Amino acid sequence: MSKQVVIPFGPQHPVLPEPLHLDLVLEDEKVVDAIPTIGYVHRGLEKLVEKREYPQYVYIAERICGICSFIHGMTYCQGIEGIMNLEIPKRADYLRTIWSEYSRMHSHLLWLGLFADAMGFESLFMNAWRLREHILDDLEATTGGRVIQGSCKVGGVRRDISSEKLDEMASGLDSMQGELHDLVNVFLRDSSVRHRLKGTGILSKDDAYLQGAVGPTIRASGHSYDTRKIGYAAYGDLSFEPVVASAGDSYARCEVRAKEMFTSIDIVKQAVKKIPDGPIDMKVTGAPDGEYFARSEQPRGEVIHYIKGNGTKFLARHRVRTPTLANITPLVTILKGCELADVPIIVLSIDPCIGCAER
Amino acid sequence: MIREEQKMQDITPDSLIRSVQAMKDGGKRLVQIGCARIGDIFEINYSFDKDYNFENLKLTIPSGLEVPSVSGIYTCAFVYENEIHDLYGIEITGIAIDFKGTFIRTSIKYPFGVVSSKEEDACQNKL
Amino acid sequence: MNLNIITGIIFLILAPLIGGLIAGADRIVTARMQGRVGPPLLQPFYDVSKLFEKETMVVTTTQYVYVVAYIVFIAFTGALFFSGGDILLVVFALTLAHVFLIMGAYASRSPYSVIGAERELIMLMAFEPAIILCAAGMYLVSKSFFVRDIISYNGAIILLIPGLFFAFLYVFTMKLRKSPFDISTSHHAHQELIKGLTTDFSGSVLGITEIAHWYETVFLLGFIYLFFAFNPVIGIIALIVIYLLEIYIDNVSARVRWSFALKSAWIITAVLGIVNIGILFFRWW
Amino acid sequence: MGLFSMTKMVFRSVSRKPATLMYPVRPAKSAAAFRGRILIEPLKCIACRKCEKSCPTQAITVDVKVRTWQIDRLRCIICNCCVEDCPTNCLSTENIYTNPMTVREGIEIYTVPPKPERKKETVDNSKTEE
Amino acid sequence: MTYLARSPWVIHYDASSCNGCDIEVLACLTPLYDIERFGIINTGNPKHADVFLVTGSINEQNKEVIKNIYNQIPEPKVVVAIGICATSGGVFRECYNVMGGIDTMIPVDVYVPGCAARPEMIIDGVVKALGILEEKWAKMEAGKK
Amino acid sequence: MELLIFLILFPALAGLLVLLLPKDFLHGAVVKCSALIVAIVSVVLFAAEWNKGIQIYSLASEPTGQLIFLIELLIAIFLLYIGIKNRQYLVIGLVIVQTALVIWLEMAHPVSEITKNLFVDELTLIMALIVGVIGGLIAIYATGYMREYHLQHKEARDRRPLFFCLILVFLSAMFGLIFSNNLVWIFFFWEVTTLCSFLLIGYSGTEDAKKNAFSALWMNLLGGLGFVIALIALTFIKGSSFELMTLITTGPAIALIPAVLIGFAGLTKSAQLPFSSWLLGAMVAPTPVSALLHSSTMVKAGVYIIVRFAPVFEHTYAGYAIALVGAVTFLIASMIAISQSNAKRVLAYSTVANLGLIIACAGIGTYEAMWAAIFLIIFHAIAKSLLFLCVGTAEHSLNSRDIEDMDGLVLKMPKVAGMILIGIAGMFLAPFGMLMSKYATMRAFLDTPGGFLLILILAFGSAVTVFFWSKWMGKIISVPPSSGETIEKRVSISEWAALYSLSALTIVVCFLIPVISSVIVERFLKTTYGMTTSLPFENVVIMILMLVLVLILPLTFLHYRKDKKHTGPYMCGRPVNDAYAFEGSLGIRRELVISNYYLDSWFGEAKLVPVGCAAGVVLILISFAAMLIGGVIL
Ligand code: NFV
Ligand code: SF4
Ligand code: SF4
Ligand code: SF4
């Protein structure tokens, strides 16, 4: 009886900041089938390792994505350092940690905004992005770039942050916390938001695990899996607990990200307290030879930079498995059976970053 | 900084499915499948993880060989396998959702399957 | 004929101006609620003037006809209302106008405008009972369907049909295309449907729809005024408060799904309708 | 329970001044550290090509023979590498950005002093385009 | 006198940008930059748009898309290429899948440099585009007569 | 009186002639001529009688009565035979009970003393016009349609003479039903329509058709049973009469019981819930049958009889309960129509809904309600028959009756599409008749204490109506990518003739509302109630203004025809070819498919029919209870 509707969703669609396309097969507004295609942002930058010397390649790695730029650069550096067995200065590790957490906050706020927008909640979007500007201001002041920081390099970091500035940042975060609470409160309490999020796009605990979901997506399905726990950079010295929710729906994913910002603030504050003095970089000579899987926790989940060096300045292979790529399978799963109105929400709920996914 | 231990286990095309199945039975999740071209051979890495324990299977094949898909064991493998197919031109048989070369469309077919010479940087100064 | 043609004509002339100003003020207030400065007050007029300057692209020429019909009947609706005509006819004409708009969207055949059209129909379905019952309520109170009689009814209509008024207020948001009920199209990019209903309109076609929307806003405000007609001062204040309330609600809620919109509108209309109409019925007999 | 929980934020926004920076009316905010664009003091340059080599995007071309130092603004990612690697510190990063342009002409050419003699033979070369 | 410059509606498309410029375009909409002050609305629909903001460079898959969107924008229209990726291919110029800046596919009217372009630069770029928009309109009107 | 008798007998005789004529000889011509004659004579009748008020004619009932009794028995035997052959025990049972009662009635209480057997008043005239003109047009249409039908439906045995015969007999029965003043006669004609409809629905002889024919049969027989019981009741009630006009004037105290029982028969005949399924099932029949049965005749017989008794129902609880049956049917059938994509089923549900509305008015029974009911009958008959016939024509060209397949009909069959649009607009859009009648309905409901719930139901029902009609319109006008040739050429002239006439009628009658109202309907109300109503004058003006606007607006098309730049629709920037196929995932080229919404999970048949039936049963039982108690609302 019911008639099908086949429509293109994306690549150009106002709710998708980035191109991704879905062929939606609908019955009334129920999604019967959703088949994604990516590749609109594929640049093929991994191949550039053959043309750039590995220290310069950091700048390419950073530009895998403008949202999670810093952590990409850092993970790449960690990979090289892993192969070459470099022990970088402690202060550099701490600075990397601080910037990572700032990236995370900026990314989560950005996402919260976009997510609010996907629900048609414009003013919430505006407010999230207004708060995000505080984070960006700090990032710009300390690294010189709002979105592409460019402050990481093989063997350490390129800039130091003075201790006054560090304190200022910590207190800045403190004073922002109030407004952040109000913001998060809307996401978690508002009934119109809950109406849209509760129960949409449920990813079961087993599915999440077996389909390889990572980051907030898997944490919202009840797994306490957070790559930061392996203790790269300074995370080993800092205490924090991954935020976990169990419902597995869009609301849970939203909740996890919202609460993670507070964890980040906490981590930054701990790091500011603990940060040791000392050099921020070390001299790196020679070229990497060997292979290494560097892992770290991006805002969207675990990222893996596989680096294979062949003893020359040019790497043999650099491959990035980004969290979004891992989250695509769960996305396809949870899109089935939702409503057209929920498609934007569900797509955004895994926080897709196509730039990352396709490189 | 923590340097993670890199566990790497070599496998052959015949033992691929078995080893992957063993991983799944061991309750591990598939982290990624990646590929690298070293001269004329391809190395395909299958990475798994359980409780932050990272393990890899490495499959080394000459070019032109077909590889069975593991998407029957881990559905999510289809993403990586399509990608490897599109970038390296390795035939992977029996992918759960087979995009048949349309997963990532590139202007050069199988860009990673060919070795690029550094000289062909013709576009370097093109405006 | 007792129609007061003069007020009708005044409506035809002034409504776009007032409607545009309301839209401009709306955008400023919205911006302020979002912590922004917002556009100038006359922005809606700039927008529409611009649309008429642009080239018009159509998918099918018939689009034009439907949209012209839409504005003609929206204007007709309003004029009929403001010249004191029969409120039921006004409602019918409004429906007719919307059907034309919806046909315009159907004609273009873009998936998004068609889905927008379907959703607009659903919204229409959610909206109609409330406005019909309001008309019924007013008839029960004033014993006439004519706006002029309702206006000259000396008594606070709002006090007699508060339930219906509330039901109407609830669906009013749908007609203003404001969150949480901006389901079929919205003034900014629509996150589900691009632009929904108006996706395939461009240039002057879009400009016409925009003007028609102003007419509609003024007409709807006029309709609300009927509830307060006993005292013009209170009436005007009520209109301002209600419109501000709409902006406020727009800014504090996410969009709902169509199913919720329809269900809630129907339930509210039905419950309040039964209670309120029931009370009116048994007050008289 | 959670009906209209946005109210607080909305009222805060209304009661405060808008957060808008009013950019073109008021000058842009920018941090001191902001990397806007690369500046060269051509006089100091010795055309050693270090910057050219370190640049990840080949935005810089140094012509040792004709003695020019050239940068393509539409290619530079303002990564600061060249600045760090320049032996004479003639490069610096300014926190003012390059203006948008209507033709694709991001290339700026500066003449640098000839190699051997290090005299103050002022070449007027603050230029070609901008 | 044209109203085009007072009400330029934009559509934004992310060609193959890294998101850096992309989110800065979005940031322009938000309270701190609030381009709605100039009457700018992000329509998301080419048929309503006047200004086409593109970030990122052309690649195999999006070239058609960009052309389509461009063709669906009614005259007069301007294209603003944002970020060095969009102007020249940028850092990814040498990637196998990058065919160069947006102008290899459609005519570009304003180039905004930067990696990433700051919101202020984007505003500058759009403002510059408005002038061109008016010129184009004048030409169009002249053509009609 | 001669005209009346002519109208009753002539079609039947013409039908017999068709049956007797040799195979394929002049059938079409005979049918067309006789239909034309019927139509003309009914107009003549109207012209002759419109200003004369009630005319009651005496006709010797003795021989006619016996003849009628005889035919009734024959019918019963035939039905018994059919029932036994097909093992339809329900039918057998009903026939036996009914026949037993009829025989008992005939034996125990010969009602031969009635002489005023025929009558004409304004309502009859209107009904005669509907039956004659619209029925005639449908018959004419059928000649063209059936030829095509048999070309396309090889499975159905070609029994066209029988078909036309039945159609013509049907017209006779309808005339008999509306002209009779004698309730026994009315009952007879009533049964004839039941029989004819049974045969017509089962015409194609397929299993499906048979099944549906039998369900139509038993439901109508059940109604007939109610009718017989009413007749028997009449023999017991003092002061009552077998003469319709006399009975009605006796008021609820006496006439309520037969009124409700006959009303029950009317409910079954007009397919109100819980009996709506027969009408839906009847859609398997060839489309002219549907048009005839569901727009102008069969179901109208049901509402006609209820409308006749409306004065009796006024202000009674039983009437109110019947009104509620109608109202609930209106709401629920309209809702279900949303979930249907088969055009004929949509029309069927909408028919059921509109009949419900008419019955709601009749159940209320005030003069205002009557005004509305009469206009509803008129407009519904015209617009709905137009729609049915259009769908029939479209079906033959498209080989589908699915609304989804009517995609872009404006290009494929511009004329038919235009007519469907007129028909649809006639059903629910403002300046057209149906809506004006709804206006009156609304006012009628508001002016009576019984209107309380009805007004709510009406508000919701109207809203729902907008949805399914609009989406259908949308489907028709959406322009498909490749504008192929029109495929209208195969449509026969007789079909065009009927279609054009009906389209013209739909519009013209709208202009004539004030005339019809003042000349006919108001007179009728005056004589029946002593009071009358009409549309406010300025509304009439406004309405005509709107109508003119709607008619001239398409002319703007000519103005906008030129130099507009055409582009493809917005497809999210994806490459699209001329046929609107786009590059999809997995490398598949996908066709853009757009279908309407059917909201099946809300308005599906499976969901709503049980609810509606339950409500219908309960309300009908209430009406019986109220009939026995005989309460009156204030
Ligand atoms: N997916 C992704 Fe990223 C993140 N977080 C990273 O690896 O954003 Ni663009
Ligand atoms: S800042 Fe970076 S990209 Fe720009 S010229 Fe210097 S090294 Fe090259
Ligand atoms: S700018 Fe500095 S690094 Fe570059 S050529 Fe001149 S001196 Fe050498
Ligand atoms: S210009 Fe830079 S920031 Fe912008 S998209 Fe390209 S790489 Fe990203």
PDB file of C-alpha atoms in Angstrom, chain A residues 117-182:
ATOM      1  CA  ASP A 117      20.614  23.817  14.313  1.00  0.00           C
ATOM      2  CA  ALA A 118      19.678  20.378  13.047  1.00  0.00           C
ATOM      3  CA  MET A 119      16.803  20.406  15.469  1.00  0.00           C
ATOM      4  CA  GLY A 120      15.751  23.774  14.142  1.00  0.00           C
ATOM      5  CA  PHE A 121      16.773  25.433  17.379  1.00  0.00           C
ATOM      6  CA  GLU A 122      18.486  28.471  15.998  1.00  0.00           C
ATOM      7  CA  SER A 123      19.035  30.477  19.103  1.00  0.00           C
ATOM      8  CA  LEU A 124      20.680  27.566  20.818  1.00  0.00           C
ATOM      9  CA  PHE A 125      23.039  27.274  17.885  1.00  0.00           C
ATOM     10  CA  MET A 126      23.884  30.926  18.199  1.00  0.00           C
ATOM     11  CA  ASN A 127      24.569  30.626  21.887  1.00  0.00           C
ATOM     12  CA  ALA A 128      26.737  27.564  21.546  1.00  0.00           C
ATOM     13  CA  TRP A 129      28.834  29.256  18.939  1.00  0.00           C
ATOM     14  CA  ARG A 130      29.037  32.411  20.956  1.00  0.00           C
ATOM     15  CA  LEU A 131      30.546  30.458  23.830  1.00  0.00           C
ATOM     16  CA  ARG A 132      32.828  28.690  21.437  1.00  0.00           C
ATOM     17  CA  GLU A 133      34.417  32.001  20.542  1.00  0.00           C
ATOM     18  CA  HIS A 134      35.919  32.156  24.047  1.00  0.00           C
ATOM     19  CA  ILE A 135      37.702  28.918  23.371  1.00  0.00           C
ATOM     20  CA  LEU A 136      38.823  30.107  19.977  1.00  0.00           C
ATOM     21  CA  ASP A 137      40.135  33.322  21.473  1.00  0.00           C
ATOM     22  CA  ASP A 138      42.326  31.368  23.820  1.00  0.00           C
ATOM     23  CA  LEU A 139      43.476  29.092  21.063  1.00  0.00           C
ATOM     24  CA  GLU A 140      44.318  32.018  18.864  1.00  0.00           C
ATOM     25  CA  ALA A 141      46.117  33.821  21.606  1.00  0.00           C
ATOM     26  CA  THR A 142      48.266  30.815  22.401  1.00  0.00           C
ATOM     27  CA  THR A 143      48.830  29.287  18.993  1.00  0.00           C
ATOM     28  CA  GLY A 144      48.169  32.050  16.527  1.00  0.00           C
ATOM     29  CA  GLY A 145      45.420  30.234  14.713  1.00  0.00           C
ATOM     30  CA  ARG A 146      41.741  30.042  15.435  1.00  0.00           C
ATOM     31  CA  VAL A 147      40.997  26.775  13.782  1.00  0.00           C
ATOM     32  CA  ILE A 148      44.263  25.543  12.345  1.00  0.00           C
ATOM     33  CA  GLN A 149      46.626  25.870  15.232  1.00  0.00           C
ATOM     34  CA  GLY A 150      49.892  24.728  13.751  1.00  0.00           C
ATOM     35  CA  SER A 151      51.598  24.569  17.067  1.00  0.00           C
ATOM     36  CA  CYS A 152      52.769  20.999  17.118  1.00  0.00           C
ATOM     37  CA  LYS A 153      55.867  19.632  15.566  1.00  0.00           C
ATOM     38  CA  VAL A 154      57.862  16.468  15.589  1.00  0.00           C
ATOM     39  CA  GLY A 155      59.776  16.488  18.824  1.00  0.00           C
ATOM     40  CA  GLY A 156      57.643  18.841  20.789  1.00  0.00           C
ATOM     41  CA  VAL A 157      55.622  21.968  20.294  1.00  0.00           C
ATOM     42  CA  ARG A 158      56.373  25.224  18.583  1.00  0.00           C
ATOM     43  CA  ARG A 159      55.124  27.653  21.112  1.00  0.00           C
ATOM     44  CA  ASP A 160      55.144  27.947  24.805  1.00  0.00           C
ATOM     45  CA  ILE A 161      52.422  29.372  26.925  1.00  0.00           C
ATOM     46  CA  SER A 162      53.508  31.631  29.692  1.00  0.00           C
ATOM     47  CA  SER A 163      52.384  30.641  33.135  1.00  0.00           C
ATOM     48  CA  GLU A 164      50.339  33.816  33.507  1.00  0.00           C
ATOM     49  CA  LYS A 165      48.502  33.007  30.382  1.00  0.00           C
ATOM     50  CA  LEU A 166      47.949  29.481  31.625  1.00  0.00           C
ATOM     51  CA  ASP A 167      46.411  30.755  34.807  1.00  0.00           C
ATOM     52  CA  GLU A 168      44.343  33.202  32.868  1.00  0.00           C
ATOM     53  CA  MET A 169      43.099  30.414  30.667  1.00  0.00           C
ATOM     54  CA  ALA A 170      42.169  28.300  33.654  1.00  0.00           C
ATOM     55  CA  SER A 171      40.264  31.106  35.278  1.00  0.00           C
ATOM     56  CA  GLY A 172      38.692  31.983  31.943  1.00  0.00           C
ATOM     57  CA  LEU A 173      37.385  28.464  31.722  1.00  0.00           C
ATOM     58  CA  ASP A 174      36.101  28.750  35.249  1.00  0.00           C
ATOM     59  CA  SER A 175      34.102  31.797  34.483  1.00  0.00           C
ATOM     60  CA  MET A 176      32.812  30.267  31.301  1.00  0.00           C
ATOM     61  CA  GLN A 177      31.591  27.248  33.150  1.00  0.00           C
ATOM     62  CA  GLY A 178      28.496  29.007  34.390  1.00  0.00           C
ATOM     63  CA  GLU A 179      27.259  29.860  30.947  1.00  0.00           C
ATOM     64  CA  LEU A 180      28.284  26.475  29.715  1.00  0.00           C
ATOM     65  CA  HIS A 181      26.115  24.943  32.379  1.00  0.00           C
ATOM     66  CA  ASP A 182      23.156  26.947  31.229  1.00  0.00           C
TER      67      ASP A 182
END
